[in-house]
Coordinates of C-alpha atoms and ligand atoms in Angstrom, one line a residue:
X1085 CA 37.7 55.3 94.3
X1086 CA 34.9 56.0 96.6
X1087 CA 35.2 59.8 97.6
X1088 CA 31.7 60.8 98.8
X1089 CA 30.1 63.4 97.5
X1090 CA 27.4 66.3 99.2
X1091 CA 24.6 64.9 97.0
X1092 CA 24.8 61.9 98.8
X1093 CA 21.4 61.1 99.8
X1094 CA 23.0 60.6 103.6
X1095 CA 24.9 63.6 103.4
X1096 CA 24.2 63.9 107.3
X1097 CA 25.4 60.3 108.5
X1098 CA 27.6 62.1 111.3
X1099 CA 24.9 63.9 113.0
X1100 CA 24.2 60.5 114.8
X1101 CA 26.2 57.9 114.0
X1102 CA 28.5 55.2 116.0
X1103 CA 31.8 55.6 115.2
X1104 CA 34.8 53.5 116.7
X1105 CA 38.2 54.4 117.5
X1106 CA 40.8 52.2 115.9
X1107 CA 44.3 52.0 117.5
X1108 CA 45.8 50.2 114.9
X1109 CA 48.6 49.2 117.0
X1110 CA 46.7 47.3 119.2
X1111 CA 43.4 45.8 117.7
X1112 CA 44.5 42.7 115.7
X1113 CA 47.8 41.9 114.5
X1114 CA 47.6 40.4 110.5
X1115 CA 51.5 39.4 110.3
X1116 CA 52.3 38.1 113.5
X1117 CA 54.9 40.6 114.8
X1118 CA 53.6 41.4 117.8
X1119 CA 52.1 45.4 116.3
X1120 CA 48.8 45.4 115.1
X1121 CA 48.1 46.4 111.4
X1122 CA 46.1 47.2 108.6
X1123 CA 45.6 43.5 107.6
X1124 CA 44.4 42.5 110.9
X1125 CA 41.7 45.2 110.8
X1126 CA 41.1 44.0 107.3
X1127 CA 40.2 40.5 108.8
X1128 CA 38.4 42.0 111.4
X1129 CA 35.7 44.1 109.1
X1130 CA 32.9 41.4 110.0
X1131 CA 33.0 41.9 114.1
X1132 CA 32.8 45.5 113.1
X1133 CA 29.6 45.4 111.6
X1134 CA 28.0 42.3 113.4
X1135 CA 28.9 45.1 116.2
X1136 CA 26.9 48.0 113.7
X1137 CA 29.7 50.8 113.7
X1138 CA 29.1 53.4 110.9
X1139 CA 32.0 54.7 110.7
X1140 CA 35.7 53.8 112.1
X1141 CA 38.0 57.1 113.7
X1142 CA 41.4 55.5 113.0
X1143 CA 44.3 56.9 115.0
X1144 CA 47.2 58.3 113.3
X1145 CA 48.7 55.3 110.9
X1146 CA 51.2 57.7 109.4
X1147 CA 55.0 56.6 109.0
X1148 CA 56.1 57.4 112.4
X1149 CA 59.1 56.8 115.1
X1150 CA 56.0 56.1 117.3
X1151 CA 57.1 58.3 120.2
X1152 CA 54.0 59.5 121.2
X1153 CA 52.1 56.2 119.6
X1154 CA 52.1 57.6 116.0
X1155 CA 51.0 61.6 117.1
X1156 CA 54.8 61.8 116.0
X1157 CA 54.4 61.5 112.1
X1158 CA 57.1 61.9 110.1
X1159 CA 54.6 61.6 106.6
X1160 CA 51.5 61.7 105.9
X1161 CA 51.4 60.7 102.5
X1162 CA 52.7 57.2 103.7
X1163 CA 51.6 54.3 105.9
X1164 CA 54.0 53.1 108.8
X1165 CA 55.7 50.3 107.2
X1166 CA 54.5 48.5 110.7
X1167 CA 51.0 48.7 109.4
X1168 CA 51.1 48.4 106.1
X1169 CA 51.1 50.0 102.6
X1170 CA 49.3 53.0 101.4
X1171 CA 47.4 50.5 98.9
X1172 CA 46.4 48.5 101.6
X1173 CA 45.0 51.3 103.2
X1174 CA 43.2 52.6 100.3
X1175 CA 41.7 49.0 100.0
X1176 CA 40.3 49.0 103.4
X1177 CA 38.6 52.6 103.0
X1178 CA 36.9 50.8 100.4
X1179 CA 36.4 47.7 101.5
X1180 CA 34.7 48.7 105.1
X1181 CA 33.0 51.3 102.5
X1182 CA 31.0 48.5 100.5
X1183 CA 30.2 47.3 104.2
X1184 CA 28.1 50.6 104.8
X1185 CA 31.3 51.6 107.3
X1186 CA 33.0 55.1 106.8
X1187 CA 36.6 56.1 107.6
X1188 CA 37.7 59.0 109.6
X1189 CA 41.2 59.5 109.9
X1190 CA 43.5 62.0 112.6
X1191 CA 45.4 64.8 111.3
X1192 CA 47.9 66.0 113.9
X1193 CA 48.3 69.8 112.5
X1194 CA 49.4 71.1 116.0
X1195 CA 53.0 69.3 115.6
X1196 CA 55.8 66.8 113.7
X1197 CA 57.7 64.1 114.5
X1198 CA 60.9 65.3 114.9
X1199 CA 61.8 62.7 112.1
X1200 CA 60.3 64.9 109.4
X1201 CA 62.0 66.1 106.6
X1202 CA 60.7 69.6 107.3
X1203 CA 62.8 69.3 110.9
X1204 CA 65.8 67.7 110.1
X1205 CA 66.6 70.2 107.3
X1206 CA 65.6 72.8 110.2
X1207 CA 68.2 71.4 111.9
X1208 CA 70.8 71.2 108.7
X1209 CA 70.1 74.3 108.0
X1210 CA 71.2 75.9 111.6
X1211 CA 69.5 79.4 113.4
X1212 CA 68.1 82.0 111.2
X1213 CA 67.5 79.8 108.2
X1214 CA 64.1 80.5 106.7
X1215 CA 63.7 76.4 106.9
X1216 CA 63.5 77.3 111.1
X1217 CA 60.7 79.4 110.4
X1218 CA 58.6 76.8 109.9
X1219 CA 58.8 75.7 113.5
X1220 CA 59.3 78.3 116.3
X1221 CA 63.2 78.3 117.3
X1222 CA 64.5 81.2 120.1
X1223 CA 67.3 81.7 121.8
X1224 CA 67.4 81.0 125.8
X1225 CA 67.6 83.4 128.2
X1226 CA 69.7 84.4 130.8
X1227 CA 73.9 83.8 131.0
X1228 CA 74.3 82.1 127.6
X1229 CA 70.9 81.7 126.6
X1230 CA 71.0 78.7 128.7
X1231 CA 67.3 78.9 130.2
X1232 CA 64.2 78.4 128.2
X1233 CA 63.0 81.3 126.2
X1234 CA 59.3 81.2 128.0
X1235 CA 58.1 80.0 131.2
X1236 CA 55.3 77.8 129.4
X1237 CA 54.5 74.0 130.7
X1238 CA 54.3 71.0 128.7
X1239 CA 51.6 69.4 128.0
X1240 CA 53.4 66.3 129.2
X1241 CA 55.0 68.1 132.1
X1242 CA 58.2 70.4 132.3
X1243 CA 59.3 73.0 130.0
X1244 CA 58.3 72.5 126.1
X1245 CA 61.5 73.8 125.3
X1246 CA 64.8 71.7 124.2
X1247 CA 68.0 73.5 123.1
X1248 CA 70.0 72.0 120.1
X1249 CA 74.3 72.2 120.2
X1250 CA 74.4 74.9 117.9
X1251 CA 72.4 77.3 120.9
X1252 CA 68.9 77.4 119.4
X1253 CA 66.0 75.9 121.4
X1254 CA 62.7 74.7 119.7
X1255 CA 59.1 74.5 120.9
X1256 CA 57.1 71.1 121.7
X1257 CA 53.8 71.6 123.8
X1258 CA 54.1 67.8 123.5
X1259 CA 57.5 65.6 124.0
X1260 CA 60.5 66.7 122.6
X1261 CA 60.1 64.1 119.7
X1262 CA 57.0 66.4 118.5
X1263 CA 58.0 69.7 117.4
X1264 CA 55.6 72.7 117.3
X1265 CA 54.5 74.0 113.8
X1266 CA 54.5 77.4 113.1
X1267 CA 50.9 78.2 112.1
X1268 CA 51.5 81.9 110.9
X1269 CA 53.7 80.7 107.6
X1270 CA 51.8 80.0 104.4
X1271 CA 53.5 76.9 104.3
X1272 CA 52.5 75.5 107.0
X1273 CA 48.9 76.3 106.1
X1274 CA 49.3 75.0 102.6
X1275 CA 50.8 71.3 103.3
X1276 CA 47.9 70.3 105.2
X1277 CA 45.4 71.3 103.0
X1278 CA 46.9 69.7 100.9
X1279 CA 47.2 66.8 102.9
X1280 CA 43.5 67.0 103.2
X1281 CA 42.9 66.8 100.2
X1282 CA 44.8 64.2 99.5
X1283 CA 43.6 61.8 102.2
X1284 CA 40.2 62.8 100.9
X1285 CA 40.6 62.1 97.3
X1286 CA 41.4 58.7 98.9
X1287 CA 37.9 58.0 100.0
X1288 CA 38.1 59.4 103.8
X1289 CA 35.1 61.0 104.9
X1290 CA 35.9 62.8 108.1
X1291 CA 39.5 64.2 109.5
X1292 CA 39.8 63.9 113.6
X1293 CA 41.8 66.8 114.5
X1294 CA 44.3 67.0 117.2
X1295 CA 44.8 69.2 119.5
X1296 CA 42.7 71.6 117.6
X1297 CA 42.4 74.4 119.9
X1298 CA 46.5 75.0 120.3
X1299 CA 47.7 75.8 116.9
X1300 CA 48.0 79.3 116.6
X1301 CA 50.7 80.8 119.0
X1302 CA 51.2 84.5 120.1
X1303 CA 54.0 85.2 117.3
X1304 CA 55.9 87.1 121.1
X1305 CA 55.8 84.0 122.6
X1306 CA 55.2 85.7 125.9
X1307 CA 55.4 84.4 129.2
X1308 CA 52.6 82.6 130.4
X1309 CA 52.7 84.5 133.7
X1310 CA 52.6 87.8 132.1
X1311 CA 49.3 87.2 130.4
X1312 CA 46.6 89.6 130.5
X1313 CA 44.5 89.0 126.9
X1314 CA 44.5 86.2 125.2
X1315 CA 46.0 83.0 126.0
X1316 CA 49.3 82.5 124.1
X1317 CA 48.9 79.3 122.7
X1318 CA 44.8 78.2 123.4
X1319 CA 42.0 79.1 121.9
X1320 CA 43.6 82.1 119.7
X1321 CA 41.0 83.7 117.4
X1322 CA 43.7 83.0 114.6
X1323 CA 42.6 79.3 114.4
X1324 CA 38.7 80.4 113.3
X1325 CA 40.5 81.2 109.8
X1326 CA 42.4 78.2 109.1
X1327 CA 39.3 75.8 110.2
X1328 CA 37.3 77.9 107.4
X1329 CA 39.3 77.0 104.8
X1330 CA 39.8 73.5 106.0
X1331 CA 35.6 74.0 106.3
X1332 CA 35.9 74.8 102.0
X1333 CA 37.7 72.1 101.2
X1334 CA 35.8 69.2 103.3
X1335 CA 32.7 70.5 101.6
X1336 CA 34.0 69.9 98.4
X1337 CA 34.3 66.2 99.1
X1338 CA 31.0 66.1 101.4
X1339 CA 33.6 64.9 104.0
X1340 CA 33.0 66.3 107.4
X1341 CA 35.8 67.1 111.1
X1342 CA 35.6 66.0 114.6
X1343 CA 38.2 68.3 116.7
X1344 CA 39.9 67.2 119.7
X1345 CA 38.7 70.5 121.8
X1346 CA 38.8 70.9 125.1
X1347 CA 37.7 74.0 126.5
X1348 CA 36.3 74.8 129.7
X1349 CA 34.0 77.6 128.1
X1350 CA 31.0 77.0 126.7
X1351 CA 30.7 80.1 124.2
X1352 CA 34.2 80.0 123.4
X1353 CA 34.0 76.0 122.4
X1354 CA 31.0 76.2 120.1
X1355 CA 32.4 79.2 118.2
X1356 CA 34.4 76.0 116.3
X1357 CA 31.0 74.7 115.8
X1358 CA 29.3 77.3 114.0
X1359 CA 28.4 76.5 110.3
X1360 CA 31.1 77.3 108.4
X1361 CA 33.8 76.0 110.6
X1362 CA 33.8 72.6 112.2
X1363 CA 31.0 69.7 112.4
X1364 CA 31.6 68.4 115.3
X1365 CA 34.0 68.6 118.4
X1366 CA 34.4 65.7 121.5
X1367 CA 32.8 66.1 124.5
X1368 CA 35.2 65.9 127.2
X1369 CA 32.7 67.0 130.1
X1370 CA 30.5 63.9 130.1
X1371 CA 33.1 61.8 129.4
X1372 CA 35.5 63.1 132.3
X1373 CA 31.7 63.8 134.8
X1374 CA 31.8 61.2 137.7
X1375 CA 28.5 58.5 138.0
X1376 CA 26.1 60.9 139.9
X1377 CA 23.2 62.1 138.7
X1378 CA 23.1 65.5 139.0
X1379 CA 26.5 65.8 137.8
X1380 CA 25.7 63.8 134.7
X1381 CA 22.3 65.7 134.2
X1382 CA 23.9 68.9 134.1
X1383 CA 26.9 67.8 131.5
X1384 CA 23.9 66.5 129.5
X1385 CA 22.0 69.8 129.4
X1386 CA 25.2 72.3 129.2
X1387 CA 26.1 70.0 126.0
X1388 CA 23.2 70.7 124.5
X1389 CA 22.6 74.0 125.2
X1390 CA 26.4 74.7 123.8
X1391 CA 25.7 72.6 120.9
X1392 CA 21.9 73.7 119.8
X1393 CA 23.3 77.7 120.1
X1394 CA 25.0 77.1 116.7
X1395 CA 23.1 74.2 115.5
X1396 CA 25.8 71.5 116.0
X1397 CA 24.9 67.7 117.1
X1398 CA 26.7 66.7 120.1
X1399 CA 29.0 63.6 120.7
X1400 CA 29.4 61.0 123.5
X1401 CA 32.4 59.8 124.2
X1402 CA 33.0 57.8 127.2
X1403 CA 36.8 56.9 126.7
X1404 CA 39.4 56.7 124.2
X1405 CA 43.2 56.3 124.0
X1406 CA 44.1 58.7 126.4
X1407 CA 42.3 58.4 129.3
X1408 CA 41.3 55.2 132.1
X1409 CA 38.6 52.4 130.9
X1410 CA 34.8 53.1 132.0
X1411 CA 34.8 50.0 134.1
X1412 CA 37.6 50.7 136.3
X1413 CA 37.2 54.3 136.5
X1414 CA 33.4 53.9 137.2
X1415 CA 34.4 51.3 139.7
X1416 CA 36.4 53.7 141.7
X1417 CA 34.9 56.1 144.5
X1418 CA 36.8 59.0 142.6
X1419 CA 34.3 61.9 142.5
X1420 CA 36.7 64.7 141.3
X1421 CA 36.8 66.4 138.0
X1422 CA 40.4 64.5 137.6
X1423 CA 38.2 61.9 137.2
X1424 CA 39.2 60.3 133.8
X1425 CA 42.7 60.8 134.5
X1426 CA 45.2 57.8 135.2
X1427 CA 46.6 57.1 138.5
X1428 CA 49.1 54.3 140.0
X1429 CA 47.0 51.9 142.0
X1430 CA 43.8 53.3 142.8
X1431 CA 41.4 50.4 143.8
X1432 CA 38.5 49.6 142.1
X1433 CA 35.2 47.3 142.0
X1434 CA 35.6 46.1 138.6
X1435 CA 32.1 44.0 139.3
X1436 CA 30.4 47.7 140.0
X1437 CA 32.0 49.1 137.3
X1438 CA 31.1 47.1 135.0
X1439 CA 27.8 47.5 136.4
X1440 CA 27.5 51.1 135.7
X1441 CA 29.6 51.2 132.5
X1442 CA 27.0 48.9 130.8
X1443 CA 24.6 51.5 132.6
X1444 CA 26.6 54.4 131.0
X1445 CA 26.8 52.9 127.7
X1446 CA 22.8 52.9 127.6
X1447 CA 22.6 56.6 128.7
X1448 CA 25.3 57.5 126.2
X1449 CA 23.7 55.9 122.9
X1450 CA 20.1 57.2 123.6
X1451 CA 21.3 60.6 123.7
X1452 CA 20.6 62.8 120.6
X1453 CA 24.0 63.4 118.3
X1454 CA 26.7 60.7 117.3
X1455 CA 28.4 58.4 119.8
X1456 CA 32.2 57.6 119.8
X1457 CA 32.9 54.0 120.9
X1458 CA 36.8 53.1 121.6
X1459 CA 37.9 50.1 120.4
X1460 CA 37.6 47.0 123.3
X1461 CA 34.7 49.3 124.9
X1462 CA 32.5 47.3 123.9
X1463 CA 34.9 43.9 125.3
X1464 CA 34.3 45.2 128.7
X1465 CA 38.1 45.5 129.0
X1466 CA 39.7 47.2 132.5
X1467 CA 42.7 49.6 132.2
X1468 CA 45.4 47.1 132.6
X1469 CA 48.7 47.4 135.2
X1470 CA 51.3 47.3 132.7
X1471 CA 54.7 46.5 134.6
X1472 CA 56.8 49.8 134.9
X1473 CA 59.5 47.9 132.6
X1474 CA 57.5 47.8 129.9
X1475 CA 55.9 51.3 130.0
X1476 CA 56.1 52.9 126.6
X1477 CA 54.0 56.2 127.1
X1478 CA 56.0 59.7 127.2
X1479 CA 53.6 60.6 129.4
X1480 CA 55.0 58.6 131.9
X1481 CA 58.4 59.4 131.2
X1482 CA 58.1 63.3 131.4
X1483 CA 56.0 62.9 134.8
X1484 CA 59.1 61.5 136.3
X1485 CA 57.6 58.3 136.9
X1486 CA 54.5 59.2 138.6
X1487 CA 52.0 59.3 135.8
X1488 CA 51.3 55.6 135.2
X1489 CA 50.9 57.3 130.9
X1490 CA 47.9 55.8 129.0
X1491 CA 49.6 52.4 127.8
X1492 CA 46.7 50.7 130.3
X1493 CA 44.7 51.4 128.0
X1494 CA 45.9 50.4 124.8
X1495 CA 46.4 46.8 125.5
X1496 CA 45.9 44.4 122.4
X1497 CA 42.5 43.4 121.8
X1498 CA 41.7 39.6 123.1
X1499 CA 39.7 38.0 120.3
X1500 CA 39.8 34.2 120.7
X1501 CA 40.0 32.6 124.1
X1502 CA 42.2 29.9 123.0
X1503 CA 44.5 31.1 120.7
X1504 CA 48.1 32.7 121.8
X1505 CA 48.1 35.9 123.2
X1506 CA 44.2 36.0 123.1
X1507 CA 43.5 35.5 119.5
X1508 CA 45.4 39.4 118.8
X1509 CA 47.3 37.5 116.1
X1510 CA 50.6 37.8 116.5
X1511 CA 53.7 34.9 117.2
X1512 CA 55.6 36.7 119.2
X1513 CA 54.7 39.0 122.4
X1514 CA 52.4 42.0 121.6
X1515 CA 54.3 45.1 122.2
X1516 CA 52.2 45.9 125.4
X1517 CA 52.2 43.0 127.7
X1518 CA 48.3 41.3 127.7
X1519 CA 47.8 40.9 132.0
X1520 CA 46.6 37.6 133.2
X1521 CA 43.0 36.5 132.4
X1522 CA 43.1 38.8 129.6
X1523 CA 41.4 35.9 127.4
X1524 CA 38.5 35.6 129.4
X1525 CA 37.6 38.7 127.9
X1526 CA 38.2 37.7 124.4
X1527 CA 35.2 38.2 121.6
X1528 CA 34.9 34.9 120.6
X1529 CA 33.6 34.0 123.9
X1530 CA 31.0 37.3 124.1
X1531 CA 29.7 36.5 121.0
X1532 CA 27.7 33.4 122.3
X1533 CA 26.9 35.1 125.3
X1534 CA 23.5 36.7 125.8
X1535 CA 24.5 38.9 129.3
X1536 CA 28.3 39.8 127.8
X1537 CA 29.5 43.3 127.2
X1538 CA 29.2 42.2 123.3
X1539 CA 25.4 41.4 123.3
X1540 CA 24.9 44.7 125.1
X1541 CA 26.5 46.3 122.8
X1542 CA 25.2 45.1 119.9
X1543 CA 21.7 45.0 120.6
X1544 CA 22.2 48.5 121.7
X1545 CA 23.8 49.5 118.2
X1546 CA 20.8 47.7 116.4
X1547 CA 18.3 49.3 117.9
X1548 CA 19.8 53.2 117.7
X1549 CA 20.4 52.2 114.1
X1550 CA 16.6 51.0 113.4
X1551 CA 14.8 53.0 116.1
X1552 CA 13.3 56.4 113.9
X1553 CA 13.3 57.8 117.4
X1554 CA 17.3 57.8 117.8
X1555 CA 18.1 59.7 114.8
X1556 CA 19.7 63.5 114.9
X1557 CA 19.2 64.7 111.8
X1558 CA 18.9 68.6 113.3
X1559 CA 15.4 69.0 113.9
X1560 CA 14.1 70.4 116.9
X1561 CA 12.0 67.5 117.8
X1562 CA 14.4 65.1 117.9
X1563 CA 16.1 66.8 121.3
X1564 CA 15.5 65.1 124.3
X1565 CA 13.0 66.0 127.3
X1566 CA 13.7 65.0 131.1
X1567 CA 10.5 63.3 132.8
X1568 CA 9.8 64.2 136.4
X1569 CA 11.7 61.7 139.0
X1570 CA 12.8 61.2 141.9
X1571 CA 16.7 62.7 142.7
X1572 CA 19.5 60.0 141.4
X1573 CA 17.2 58.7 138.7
X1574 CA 17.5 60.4 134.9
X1575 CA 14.5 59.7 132.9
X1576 CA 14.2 61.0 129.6
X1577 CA 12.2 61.0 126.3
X1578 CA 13.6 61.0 122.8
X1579 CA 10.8 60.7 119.7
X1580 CA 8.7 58.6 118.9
X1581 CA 8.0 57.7 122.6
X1582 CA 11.3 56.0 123.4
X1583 CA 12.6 56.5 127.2
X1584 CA 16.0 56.0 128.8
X1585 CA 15.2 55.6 132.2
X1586 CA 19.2 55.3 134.4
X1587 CA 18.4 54.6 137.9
X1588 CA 21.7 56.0 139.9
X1589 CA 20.0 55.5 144.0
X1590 CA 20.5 52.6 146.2
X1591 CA 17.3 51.0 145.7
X1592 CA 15.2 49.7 142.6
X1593 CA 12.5 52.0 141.1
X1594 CA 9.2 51.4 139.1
X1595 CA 9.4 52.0 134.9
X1596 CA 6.9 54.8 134.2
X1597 CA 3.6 53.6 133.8
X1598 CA 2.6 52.0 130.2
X1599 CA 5.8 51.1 129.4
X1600 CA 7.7 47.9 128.1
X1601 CA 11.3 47.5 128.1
X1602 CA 12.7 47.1 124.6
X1603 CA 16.7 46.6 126.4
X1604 CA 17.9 46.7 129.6
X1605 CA 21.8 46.9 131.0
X1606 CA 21.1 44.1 133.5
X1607 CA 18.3 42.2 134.4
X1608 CA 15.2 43.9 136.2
X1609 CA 13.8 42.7 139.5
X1610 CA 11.0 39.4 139.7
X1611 CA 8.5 42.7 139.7
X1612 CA 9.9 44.6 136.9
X1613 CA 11.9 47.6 138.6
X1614 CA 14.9 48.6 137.7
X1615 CA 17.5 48.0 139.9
X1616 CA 19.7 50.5 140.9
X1617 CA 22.9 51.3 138.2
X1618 CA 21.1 49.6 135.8
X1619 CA 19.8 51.5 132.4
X1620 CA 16.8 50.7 130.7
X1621 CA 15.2 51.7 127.1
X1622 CA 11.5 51.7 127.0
X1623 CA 8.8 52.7 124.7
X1624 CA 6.0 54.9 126.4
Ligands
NOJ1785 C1 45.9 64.1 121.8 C2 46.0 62.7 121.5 O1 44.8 62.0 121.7 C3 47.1 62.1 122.4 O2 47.2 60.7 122.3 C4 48.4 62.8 121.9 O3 49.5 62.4 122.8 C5 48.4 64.3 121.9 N1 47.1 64.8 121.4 C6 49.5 64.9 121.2 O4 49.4 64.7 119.8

């Protein structure tokens, strides 16, 4: 079995590597039922590295009632039967291994599905049982105990509180399908290290970590409201101790986290950064900063400021499962910090978009520390309008309707223009409706095409990959420096005399002088400017 080791002479791949979300569900369908699977990412291996991925993030592919799209996993020591086996998936860490591609998985330690055997013998075994102490049940208040023991919100909207017939109520920061681990029991703490462990000794070289900033709870479960101190669920100090062990134990297998964090404050975020905690964390501020300059220069520097305090690399993200597609979002006139976040029919320029998300995707991968690519990114896809009868997200559910959720985003991947439902493989209707014209996405068609999303991308890859001057390997000089220009264009210099040069104003500008243009995000003008939403990579 391939587990890495520290001695690995690339023992720091992740500082800058390209690493590709995988929603198994929806990238290529190997039995024909309409859900994607293991097998169809199996047969898919070759697009991955003609695309030159190091590494593939795959969302959870647990056994699963799949009420909140597999962050409901009822084991983690088995595959959902929809994807596969866990031999098959052993077989795939090894195979995209021998390709020179890496797996990360996503441990979901926040909460359950409600389908777990640690629940339902919660359940069996009724209030005060010590198998209830492994989740946090009260009783209500008021008459009865009929209203909810706190006045806390949902992550998915309205109370995160659901009361059982026998009076109890139990906590879900999620739906109601995803029940909150206790965090202050040893048992809690011990399962998933050893489910660490085990997913490691497996050949898995990184863990993506949801929701990673809301394990630990205030044991009073206090009002919200009443809070002076700490929050009661965010950012406790509590969770600094569980991620050091977790720390132990990855460096024991030279295998390395990514947590889902999202904290507004800068000093409070990198403290899960510093060298004996986590390697990495997503960058949710350049990924959710609208296309403007300033805006985008200043998520740039705070990033790296944050990141070079406690000597972490940074990452890129520009979307992912949860939030709208670059080329509809950056085709919208949005300019709020709600930015990324879904709504019901805003319009959109998909032909600007597009524009400036092969612009974005430029800016993102010359930029020092390792870049997160989500799977159909690099298709060009839109968020698709998925009819309101086939909505499958809670998230829409528990907004009472209003919240469009994130299934726009998690259409199944078109890969052959010709073939039924776009090549994604199945022989019966995906499980998310594909919208019209979906094909003339499809990668078969891309592949051929010098100007597609496709070549962009994979040009883009190559040359990060074999450029000296992309690599993050924690030195100093390898940061970036911004070059003198005019307001709405972002110039800047990585080593070995490489530019990014993204022009955000109305009008073309010049390269800097002595310069030639190793790839550019859409042609240049008969002159050689750069026209304006258009990236360009340049050696000095
Ligand atoms: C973050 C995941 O990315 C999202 O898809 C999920 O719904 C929540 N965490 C809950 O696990």
């Amino acid at each position: 079995m391939a587990v890495n080791r520290p001695s690995d002479a690339t023992a720091h791949w992740w500082r800058d590597a390209a690493i590709y979300q995988i929603y198994v569900r929806s990238f290529a369908d190997g039995d024909g039922d309409g859900t994607g699977d293991l097998a169809g990412v199996r047969s898919r291996l070759p697009h991955l590295v003609e695309l030159g991925v190091d590494a593939l993030w795959f969302t959870p592919w647990y056994l699963s009632p799949l009420a909140d799209g597999g962050y409901d996993v009822a084991d983690y020591r088995t595959i959902d039967p929809a994807f596969g086996t866990l031999a098959e998936a052993e077989k795939l860490i090894a195979e995209a291994r021998e390709l020179g591609i890496r797996t990360i998985i996503d441990i979901v330690p926040n909460h359950v599905s409600d389908q777990h055997t640690w629940f339902t013998e919660a359940l069996a075994a009724g209030p005060g049982s010590p198998e209830r102490e492994l989740f946090h049940f009260r009783s209500g208040r008021g008459p009865d105990g009929a209203l909810p023991p706190n006045d806390w919100v949902s992550e998915f909207g309205g109370t995160p509180w659901t009361r059982l017939d026998d009076g109890d109520w139990y906590l879900h920061l999620f739906a109601a399908q995803q029940p909150d681990l206790n965090w202050a029991h040893p048992a809690v703490r011990q399962e998933h290290e050893d489910v660490l462990r085990f997913w490691f000794e497996r050949g898995v070289a990184g863990v993506r970590i949801d929701s990673a900033a809301l394990l630990a709870k205030d044991p009073a479960l206090p009002d919200f409201t009443a809070g002076h101190g700490p929050h009661p669920y965010v950012d406790r100090d509590e969770l600094h101790d569980i991620y050091r062990s977790w720390r132990a134990i990855a460096d024991e297998y030279g295998a390395v986290f990514v947590g889902e964090v999202w904290l507004p404050d800068a000093e409070r975020f990198a403290r899960y950064l510093r060298p004996d905690e986590l390697h990495t964390a997503f960058n949710f501020n350049f990924l959710a900063c609208p296309w403007d300059a300033g805006l985008l220069r200043s998520a740039i520097d705070g990033t790296l400021a944050e990141h070079a305090a406690v000597g972490a690399p940074a990452t890129w993200v520009l979307c992912n499962h949860d939030v709208t597609r670059t080329v509809t979002r950056y085709g919208r006139e949005d300019t709020g910090f709600d930015f990324a976040a879904k709504t019901f029919g805003t319009p959109t320029d998909l032909r600007l978009g597009t524009r400036r998300a092969r612009a974005a995707a430029l800016l993102s991968l010359a930029l020092p520390g390792a870049a997160y690519l989500y799977q159909g990114e690099e298709l060009g896809l839109p968020e698709a309008d998925i009819p309101r009868d086939r909505i499958q997200d809670p998230m829409h559910f528990r907004s009472g309707g209003t919240d469009p959720g994130r299934d726009g985003c998690r259409v199944p991947l078109p890969w052959s223009a010709g073939a039924p439902y776009a090549g994604f493989g199945s022989t019966v209707e995906p499980w998310l409706p594909q919208p019209a014209g979906w094909a003339s996405y499809a990668a078969d068609l891309q592949r051929t095409d010098p100007d597609s999303m496709l070549s962009l991308y994979r040009e883009a890859l190559r040359l990060r990959r074999t450029e000296p001057g992309f690599r993050d390997t924690g030195t100093a000089g390898e940061r970036l420096e911004w070059l003198p220009t005019p307001p709405g264009v972002l110039a800047f210099t990585r080593a070995d005399r490489l530019i990014c040069l993204v022009n955000l104003t109305e009008e073309p500008v010049e390269p800097p002088a002595h310069t030639e243009v190793l790839l550019s995000s859409g042609p240049l003008t008969d002159g050689g400017r750069i026209p304006n939403d258009t990236a360009a990579w340049l050696r000095g």
